[in-house]
mmCIF file of C-alpha atoms in Angstrom:
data_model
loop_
_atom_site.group_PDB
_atom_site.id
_atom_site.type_symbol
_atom_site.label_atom_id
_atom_site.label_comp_id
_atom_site.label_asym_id
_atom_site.label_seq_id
_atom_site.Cartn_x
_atom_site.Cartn_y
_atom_site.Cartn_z
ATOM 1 C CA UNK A 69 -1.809 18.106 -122.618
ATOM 2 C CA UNK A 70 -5.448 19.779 -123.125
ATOM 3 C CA UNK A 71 -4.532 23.226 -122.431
ATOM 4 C CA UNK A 72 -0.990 23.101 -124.977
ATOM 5 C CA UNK A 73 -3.210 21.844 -127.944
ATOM 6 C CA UNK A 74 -6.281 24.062 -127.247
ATOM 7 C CA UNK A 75 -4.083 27.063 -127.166
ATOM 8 C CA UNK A 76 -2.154 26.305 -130.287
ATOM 9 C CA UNK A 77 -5.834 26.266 -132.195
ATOM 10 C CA UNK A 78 -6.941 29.738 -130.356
ATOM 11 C CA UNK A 79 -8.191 32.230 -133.557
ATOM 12 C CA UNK A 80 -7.992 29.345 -135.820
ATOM 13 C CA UNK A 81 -10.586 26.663 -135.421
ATOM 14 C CA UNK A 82 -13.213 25.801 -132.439
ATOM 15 C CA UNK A 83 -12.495 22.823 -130.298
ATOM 16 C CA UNK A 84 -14.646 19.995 -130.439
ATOM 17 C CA UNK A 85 -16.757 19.687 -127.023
ATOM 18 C CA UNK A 86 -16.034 16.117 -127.477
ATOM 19 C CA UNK A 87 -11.825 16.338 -127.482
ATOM 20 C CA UNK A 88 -11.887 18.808 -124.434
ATOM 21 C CA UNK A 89 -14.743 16.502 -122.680
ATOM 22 C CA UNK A 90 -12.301 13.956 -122.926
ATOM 23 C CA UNK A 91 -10.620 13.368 -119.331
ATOM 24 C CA UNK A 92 -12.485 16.374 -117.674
ATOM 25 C CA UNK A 93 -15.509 14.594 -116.448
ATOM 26 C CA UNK A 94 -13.686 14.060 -113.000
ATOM 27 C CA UNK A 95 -12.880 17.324 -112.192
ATOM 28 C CA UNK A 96 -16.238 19.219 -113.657
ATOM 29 C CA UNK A 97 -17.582 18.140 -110.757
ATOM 30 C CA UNK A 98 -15.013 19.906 -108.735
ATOM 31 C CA UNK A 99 -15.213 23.284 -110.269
ATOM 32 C CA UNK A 100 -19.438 23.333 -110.897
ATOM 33 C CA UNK A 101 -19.359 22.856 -106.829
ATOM 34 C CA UNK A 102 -16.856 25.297 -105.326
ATOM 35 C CA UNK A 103 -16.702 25.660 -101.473
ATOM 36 C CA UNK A 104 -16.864 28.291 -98.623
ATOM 37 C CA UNK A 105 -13.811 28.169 -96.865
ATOM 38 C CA UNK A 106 -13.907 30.208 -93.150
ATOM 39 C CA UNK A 107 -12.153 33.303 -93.003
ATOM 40 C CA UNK A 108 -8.558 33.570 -92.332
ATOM 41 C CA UNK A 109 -8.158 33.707 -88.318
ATOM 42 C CA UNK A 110 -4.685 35.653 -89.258
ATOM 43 C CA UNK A 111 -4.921 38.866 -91.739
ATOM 44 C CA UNK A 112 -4.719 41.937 -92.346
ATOM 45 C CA UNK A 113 -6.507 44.923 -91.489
ATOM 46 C CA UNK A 114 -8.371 47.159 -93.908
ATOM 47 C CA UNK A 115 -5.828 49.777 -94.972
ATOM 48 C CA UNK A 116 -7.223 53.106 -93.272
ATOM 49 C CA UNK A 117 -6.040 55.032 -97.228
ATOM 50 C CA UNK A 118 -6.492 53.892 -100.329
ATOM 51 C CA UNK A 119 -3.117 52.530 -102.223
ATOM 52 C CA UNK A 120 -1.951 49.309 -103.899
ATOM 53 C CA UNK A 121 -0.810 45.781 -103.058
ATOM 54 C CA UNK A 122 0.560 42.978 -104.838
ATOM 55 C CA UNK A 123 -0.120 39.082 -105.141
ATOM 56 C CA UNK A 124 0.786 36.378 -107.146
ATOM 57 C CA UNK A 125 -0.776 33.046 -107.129
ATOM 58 C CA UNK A 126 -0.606 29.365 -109.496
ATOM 59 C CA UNK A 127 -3.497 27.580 -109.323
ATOM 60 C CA UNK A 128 -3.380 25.418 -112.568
ATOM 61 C CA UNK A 129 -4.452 27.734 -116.385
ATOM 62 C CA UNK A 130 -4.205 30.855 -115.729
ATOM 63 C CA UNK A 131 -6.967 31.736 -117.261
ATOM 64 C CA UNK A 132 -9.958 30.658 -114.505
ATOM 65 C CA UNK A 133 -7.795 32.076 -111.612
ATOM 66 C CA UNK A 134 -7.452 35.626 -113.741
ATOM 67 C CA UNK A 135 -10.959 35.389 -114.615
ATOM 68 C CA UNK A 136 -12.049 34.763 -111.072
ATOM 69 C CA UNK A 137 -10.088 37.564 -109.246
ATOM 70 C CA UNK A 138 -11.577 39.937 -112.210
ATOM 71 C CA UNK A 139 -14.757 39.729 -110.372
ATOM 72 C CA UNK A 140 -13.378 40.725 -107.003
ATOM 73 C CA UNK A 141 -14.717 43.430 -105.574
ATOM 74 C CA UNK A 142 -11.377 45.503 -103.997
ATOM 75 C CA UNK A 143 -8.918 43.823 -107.036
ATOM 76 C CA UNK A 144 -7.458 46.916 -109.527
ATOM 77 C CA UNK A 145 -6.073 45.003 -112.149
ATOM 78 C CA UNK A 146 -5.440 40.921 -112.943
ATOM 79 C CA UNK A 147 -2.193 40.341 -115.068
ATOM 80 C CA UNK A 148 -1.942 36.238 -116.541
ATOM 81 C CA UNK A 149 1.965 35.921 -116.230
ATOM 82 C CA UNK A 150 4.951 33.152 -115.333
ATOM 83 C CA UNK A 151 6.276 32.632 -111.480
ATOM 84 C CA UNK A 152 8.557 30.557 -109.597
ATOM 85 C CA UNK A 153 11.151 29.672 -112.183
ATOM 86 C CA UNK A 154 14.904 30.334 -112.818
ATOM 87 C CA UNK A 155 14.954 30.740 -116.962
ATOM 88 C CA UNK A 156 14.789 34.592 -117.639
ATOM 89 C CA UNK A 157 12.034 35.752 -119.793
ATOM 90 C CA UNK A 158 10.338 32.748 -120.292
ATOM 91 C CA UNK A 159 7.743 32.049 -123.041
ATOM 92 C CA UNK A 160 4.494 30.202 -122.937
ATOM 93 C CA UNK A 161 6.100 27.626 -125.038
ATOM 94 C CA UNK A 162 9.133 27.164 -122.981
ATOM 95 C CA UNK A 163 6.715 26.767 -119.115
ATOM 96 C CA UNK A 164 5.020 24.092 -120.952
ATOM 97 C CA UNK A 165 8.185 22.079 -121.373
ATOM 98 C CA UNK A 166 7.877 21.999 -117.935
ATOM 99 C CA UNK A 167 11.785 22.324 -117.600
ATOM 100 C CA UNK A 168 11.910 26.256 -116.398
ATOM 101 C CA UNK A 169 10.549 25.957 -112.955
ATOM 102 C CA UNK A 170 7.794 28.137 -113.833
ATOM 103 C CA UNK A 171 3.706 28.244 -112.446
ATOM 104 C CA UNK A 172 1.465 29.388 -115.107
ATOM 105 C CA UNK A 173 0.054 32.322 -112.444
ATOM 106 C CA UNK A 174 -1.476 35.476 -111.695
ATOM 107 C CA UNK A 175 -0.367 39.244 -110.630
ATOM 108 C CA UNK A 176 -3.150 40.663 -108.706
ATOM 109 C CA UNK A 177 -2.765 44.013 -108.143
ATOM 110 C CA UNK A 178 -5.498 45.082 -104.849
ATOM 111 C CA UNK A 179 -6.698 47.888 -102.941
ATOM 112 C CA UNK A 180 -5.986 47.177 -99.256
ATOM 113 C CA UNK A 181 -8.283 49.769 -97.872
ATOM 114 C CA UNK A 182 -11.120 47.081 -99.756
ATOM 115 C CA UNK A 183 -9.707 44.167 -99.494
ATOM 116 C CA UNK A 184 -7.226 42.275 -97.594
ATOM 117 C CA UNK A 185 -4.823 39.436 -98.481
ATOM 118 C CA UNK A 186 -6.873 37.142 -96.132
ATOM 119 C CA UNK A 187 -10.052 37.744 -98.337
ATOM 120 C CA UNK A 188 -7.990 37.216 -101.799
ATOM 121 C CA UNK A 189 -6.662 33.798 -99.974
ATOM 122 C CA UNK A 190 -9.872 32.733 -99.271
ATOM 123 C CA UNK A 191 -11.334 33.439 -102.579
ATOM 124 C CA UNK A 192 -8.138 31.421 -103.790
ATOM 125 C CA UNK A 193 -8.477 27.935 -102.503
ATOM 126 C CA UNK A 194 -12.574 28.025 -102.362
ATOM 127 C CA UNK A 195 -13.410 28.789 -105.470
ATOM 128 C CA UNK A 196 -10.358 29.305 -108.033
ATOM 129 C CA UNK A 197 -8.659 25.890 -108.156
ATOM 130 C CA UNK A 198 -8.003 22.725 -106.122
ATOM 131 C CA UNK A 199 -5.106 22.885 -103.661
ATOM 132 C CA UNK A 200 -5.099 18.883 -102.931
ATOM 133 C CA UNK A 201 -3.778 18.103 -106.469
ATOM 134 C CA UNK A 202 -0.177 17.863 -107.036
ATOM 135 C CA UNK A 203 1.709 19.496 -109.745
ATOM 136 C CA UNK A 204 -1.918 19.209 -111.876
ATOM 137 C CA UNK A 205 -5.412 20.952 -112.314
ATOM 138 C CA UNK A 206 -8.287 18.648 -113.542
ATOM 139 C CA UNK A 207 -7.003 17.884 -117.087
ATOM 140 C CA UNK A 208 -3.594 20.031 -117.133
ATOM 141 C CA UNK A 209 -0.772 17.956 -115.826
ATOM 142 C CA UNK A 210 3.116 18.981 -115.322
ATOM 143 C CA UNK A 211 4.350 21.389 -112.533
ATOM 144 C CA UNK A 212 3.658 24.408 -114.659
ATOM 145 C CA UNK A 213 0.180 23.768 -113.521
ATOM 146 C CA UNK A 214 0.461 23.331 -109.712
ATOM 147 C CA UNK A 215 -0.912 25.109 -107.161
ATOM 148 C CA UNK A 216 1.403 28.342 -105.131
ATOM 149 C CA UNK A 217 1.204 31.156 -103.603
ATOM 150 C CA UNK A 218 4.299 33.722 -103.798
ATOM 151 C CA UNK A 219 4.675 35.788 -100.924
ATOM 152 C CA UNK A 220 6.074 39.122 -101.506
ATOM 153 C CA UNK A 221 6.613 40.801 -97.620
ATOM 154 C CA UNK A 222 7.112 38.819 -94.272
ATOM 155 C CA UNK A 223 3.499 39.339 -93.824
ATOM 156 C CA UNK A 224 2.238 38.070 -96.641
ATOM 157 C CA UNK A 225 4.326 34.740 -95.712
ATOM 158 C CA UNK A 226 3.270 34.757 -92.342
ATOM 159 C CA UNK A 227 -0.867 35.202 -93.420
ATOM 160 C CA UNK A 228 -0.602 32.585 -95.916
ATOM 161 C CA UNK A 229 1.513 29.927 -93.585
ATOM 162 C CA UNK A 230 -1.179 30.651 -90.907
ATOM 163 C CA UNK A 231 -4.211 30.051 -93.371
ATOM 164 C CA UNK A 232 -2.937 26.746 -94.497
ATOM 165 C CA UNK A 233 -2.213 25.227 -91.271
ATOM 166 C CA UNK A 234 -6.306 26.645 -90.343
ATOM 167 C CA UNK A 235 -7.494 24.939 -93.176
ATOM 168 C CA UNK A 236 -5.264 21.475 -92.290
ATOM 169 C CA UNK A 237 -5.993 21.394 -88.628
ATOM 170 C CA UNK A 238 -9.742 21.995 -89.631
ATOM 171 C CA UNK A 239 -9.549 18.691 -92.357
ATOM 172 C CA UNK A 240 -11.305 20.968 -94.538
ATOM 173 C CA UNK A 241 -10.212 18.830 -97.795
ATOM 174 C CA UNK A 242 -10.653 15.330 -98.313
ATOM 175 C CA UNK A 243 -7.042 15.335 -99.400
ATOM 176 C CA UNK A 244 -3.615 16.963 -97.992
ATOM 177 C CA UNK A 245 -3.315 20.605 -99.478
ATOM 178 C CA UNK A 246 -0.038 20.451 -101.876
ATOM 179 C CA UNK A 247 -0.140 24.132 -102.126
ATOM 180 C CA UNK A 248 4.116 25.520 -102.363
ATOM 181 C CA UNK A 249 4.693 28.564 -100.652
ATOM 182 C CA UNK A 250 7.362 30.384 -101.663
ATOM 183 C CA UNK A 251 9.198 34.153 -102.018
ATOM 184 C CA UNK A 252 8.411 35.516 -105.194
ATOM 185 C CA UNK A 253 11.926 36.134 -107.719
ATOM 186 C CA UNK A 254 10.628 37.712 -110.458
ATOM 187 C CA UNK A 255 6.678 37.578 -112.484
ATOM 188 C CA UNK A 256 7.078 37.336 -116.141
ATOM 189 C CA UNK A 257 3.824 38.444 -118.272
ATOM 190 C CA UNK A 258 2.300 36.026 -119.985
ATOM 191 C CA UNK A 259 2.259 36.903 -123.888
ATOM 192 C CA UNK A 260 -0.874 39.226 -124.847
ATOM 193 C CA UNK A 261 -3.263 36.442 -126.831
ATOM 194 C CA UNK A 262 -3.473 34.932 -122.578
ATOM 195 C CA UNK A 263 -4.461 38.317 -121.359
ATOM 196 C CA UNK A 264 -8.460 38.514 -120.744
ATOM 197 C CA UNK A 265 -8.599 35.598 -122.178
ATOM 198 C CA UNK A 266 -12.053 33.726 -120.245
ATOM 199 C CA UNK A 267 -13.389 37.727 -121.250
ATOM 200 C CA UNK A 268 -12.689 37.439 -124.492
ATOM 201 C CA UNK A 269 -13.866 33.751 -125.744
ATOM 202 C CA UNK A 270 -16.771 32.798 -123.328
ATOM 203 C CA UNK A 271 -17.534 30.288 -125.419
ATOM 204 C CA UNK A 272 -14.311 28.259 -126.303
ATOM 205 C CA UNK A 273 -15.227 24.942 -124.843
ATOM 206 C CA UNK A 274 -12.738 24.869 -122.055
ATOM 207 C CA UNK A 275 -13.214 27.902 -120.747
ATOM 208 C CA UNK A 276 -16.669 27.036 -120.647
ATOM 209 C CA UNK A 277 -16.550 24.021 -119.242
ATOM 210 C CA UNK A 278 -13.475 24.646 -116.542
ATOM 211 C CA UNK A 279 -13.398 28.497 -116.074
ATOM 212 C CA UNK A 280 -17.061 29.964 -116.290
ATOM 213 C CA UNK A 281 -18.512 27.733 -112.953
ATOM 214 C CA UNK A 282 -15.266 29.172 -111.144
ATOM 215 C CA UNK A 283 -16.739 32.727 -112.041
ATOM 216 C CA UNK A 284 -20.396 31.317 -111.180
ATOM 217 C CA UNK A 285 -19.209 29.963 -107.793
ATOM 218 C CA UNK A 286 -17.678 33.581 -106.932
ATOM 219 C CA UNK A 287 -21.088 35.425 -107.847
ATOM 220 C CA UNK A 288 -23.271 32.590 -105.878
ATOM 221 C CA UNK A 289 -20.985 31.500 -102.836
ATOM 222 C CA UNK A 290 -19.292 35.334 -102.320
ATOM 223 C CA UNK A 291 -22.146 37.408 -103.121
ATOM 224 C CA UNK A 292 -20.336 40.425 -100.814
ATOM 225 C CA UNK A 293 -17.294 40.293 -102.820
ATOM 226 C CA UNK A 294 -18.591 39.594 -106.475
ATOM 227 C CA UNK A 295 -18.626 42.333 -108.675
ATOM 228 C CA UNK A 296 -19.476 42.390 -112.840
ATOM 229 C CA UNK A 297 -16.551 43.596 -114.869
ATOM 230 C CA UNK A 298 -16.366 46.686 -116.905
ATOM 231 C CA UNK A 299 -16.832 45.677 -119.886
ATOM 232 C CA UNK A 300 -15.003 48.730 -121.487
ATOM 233 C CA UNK A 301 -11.668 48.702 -118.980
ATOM 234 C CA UNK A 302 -10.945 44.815 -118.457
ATOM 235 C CA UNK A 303 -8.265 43.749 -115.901
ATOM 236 C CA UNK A 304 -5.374 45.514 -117.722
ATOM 237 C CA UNK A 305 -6.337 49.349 -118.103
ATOM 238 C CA UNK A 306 -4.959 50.583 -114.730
ATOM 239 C CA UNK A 307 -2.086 48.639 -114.444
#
């Protein structure tokens, strides 16, 4: 798979454009486009105090969903990590076996009184990765890679449930969304080289190609809820 032999090269040599170009032209056009979903008839209200929340999504490589909710005006801090699996402690080299039940995902850690759960939903399947495609995203394949949201209170079920059936009754996609919802069990951080990782190497060739018109779409088709990242803090320094 792309993503396994990228990674094992990161710090060591640059990918050819034309090895990761190989396979991707199908879904480029997918992630240069993006889409504005409507807003989730069922949320949450604004928090009237300030505090923290918790959620954990899979939508294919970590690293364009973390990079995207970076930019999210309302989000604290953006954690790359493992969800939806039985193995304990699993490493990046055992989820891409494929074997441990595991979604390569994301811990977003939000201020309510900012932004809801509705908001980070929306954000989710318009802009950070394709909910139609089944236990894949564009060139990653295997069910490490598919697309879930873990709910973590009743209401966080309930919000989620209610968007999906919105966005099926209004045959917003082309295709059927595939998107498992589920309880969360336990998230597992992903090992430090994943952390900040569309940050730190804006030019690697897939992150260019896959992840940087995800962060694109966010600033043109959200303009309300973009922001630009502190460059000194990242996503990890107030976790």
């Amino acid at each position: 798979m792309l993503n396994v032999f990228a990674r094992a090269l990161i710090g060591i040599v640059a990918i050819p454009a034309t090895v990761v170009m190989a396979g991707t032209m199908a879904t480029k056009a997918l992630t240069d486009k993006g889409t504005v979903l409507p807003k989730p008839v069922v949320d949450a209200r604004l928090a009237a105090k300030s505090g923290e929340e918790v959620a954990v999504f899979a939508g294919g490589c970590f690293w364009g969903v973390e990079a995207v909710f970076e930019h999210m005006k309302g989000v604290r801090s953006v954690v790359s990590g493992y969800a939806g699996g039985t193995a304990p402690s699993p490493s990046y080299d055992e989820v891409s076996t494929g074997n441990t039940g595991h979604a390569e995902s994301v811990r977003v850690v939000y201020d309510p009184s900012k932004v809801t759960y509705g908001q980070l939903l929306r954000v989710f399947f318009s802009i950070a990765h394709d909910p139609t495609q089944l236990n894949r995203q564009g060139p990653d394949v295997g069910p490490h890679y598919r697309s879930a949201v873990f709910y973590r209170s009743p209401e966080q079920q309930r919000i989620v449930n209610a968007y999906v059936a919105q966005l099926t009754a209004g045959k917003l996609f082309s295709r059927p969304i595939v998107t498992e919802i589920s309880a969360l069990r336990k998230f597992y951080e992903a090992e430090e080289y994943h952390q900040d990782y569309a940050e730190l190497h804006p030019n690697q060739p897939y992150i260019r190609i896959h992840d940087a018109p995800k962060v694109a779409n966010m600033k043109k088709l959200f303009p309300e809820m973009y922001r630009e990242r502190d460059p000194v803090k990242g996503s990890r320094a107030s976790r």
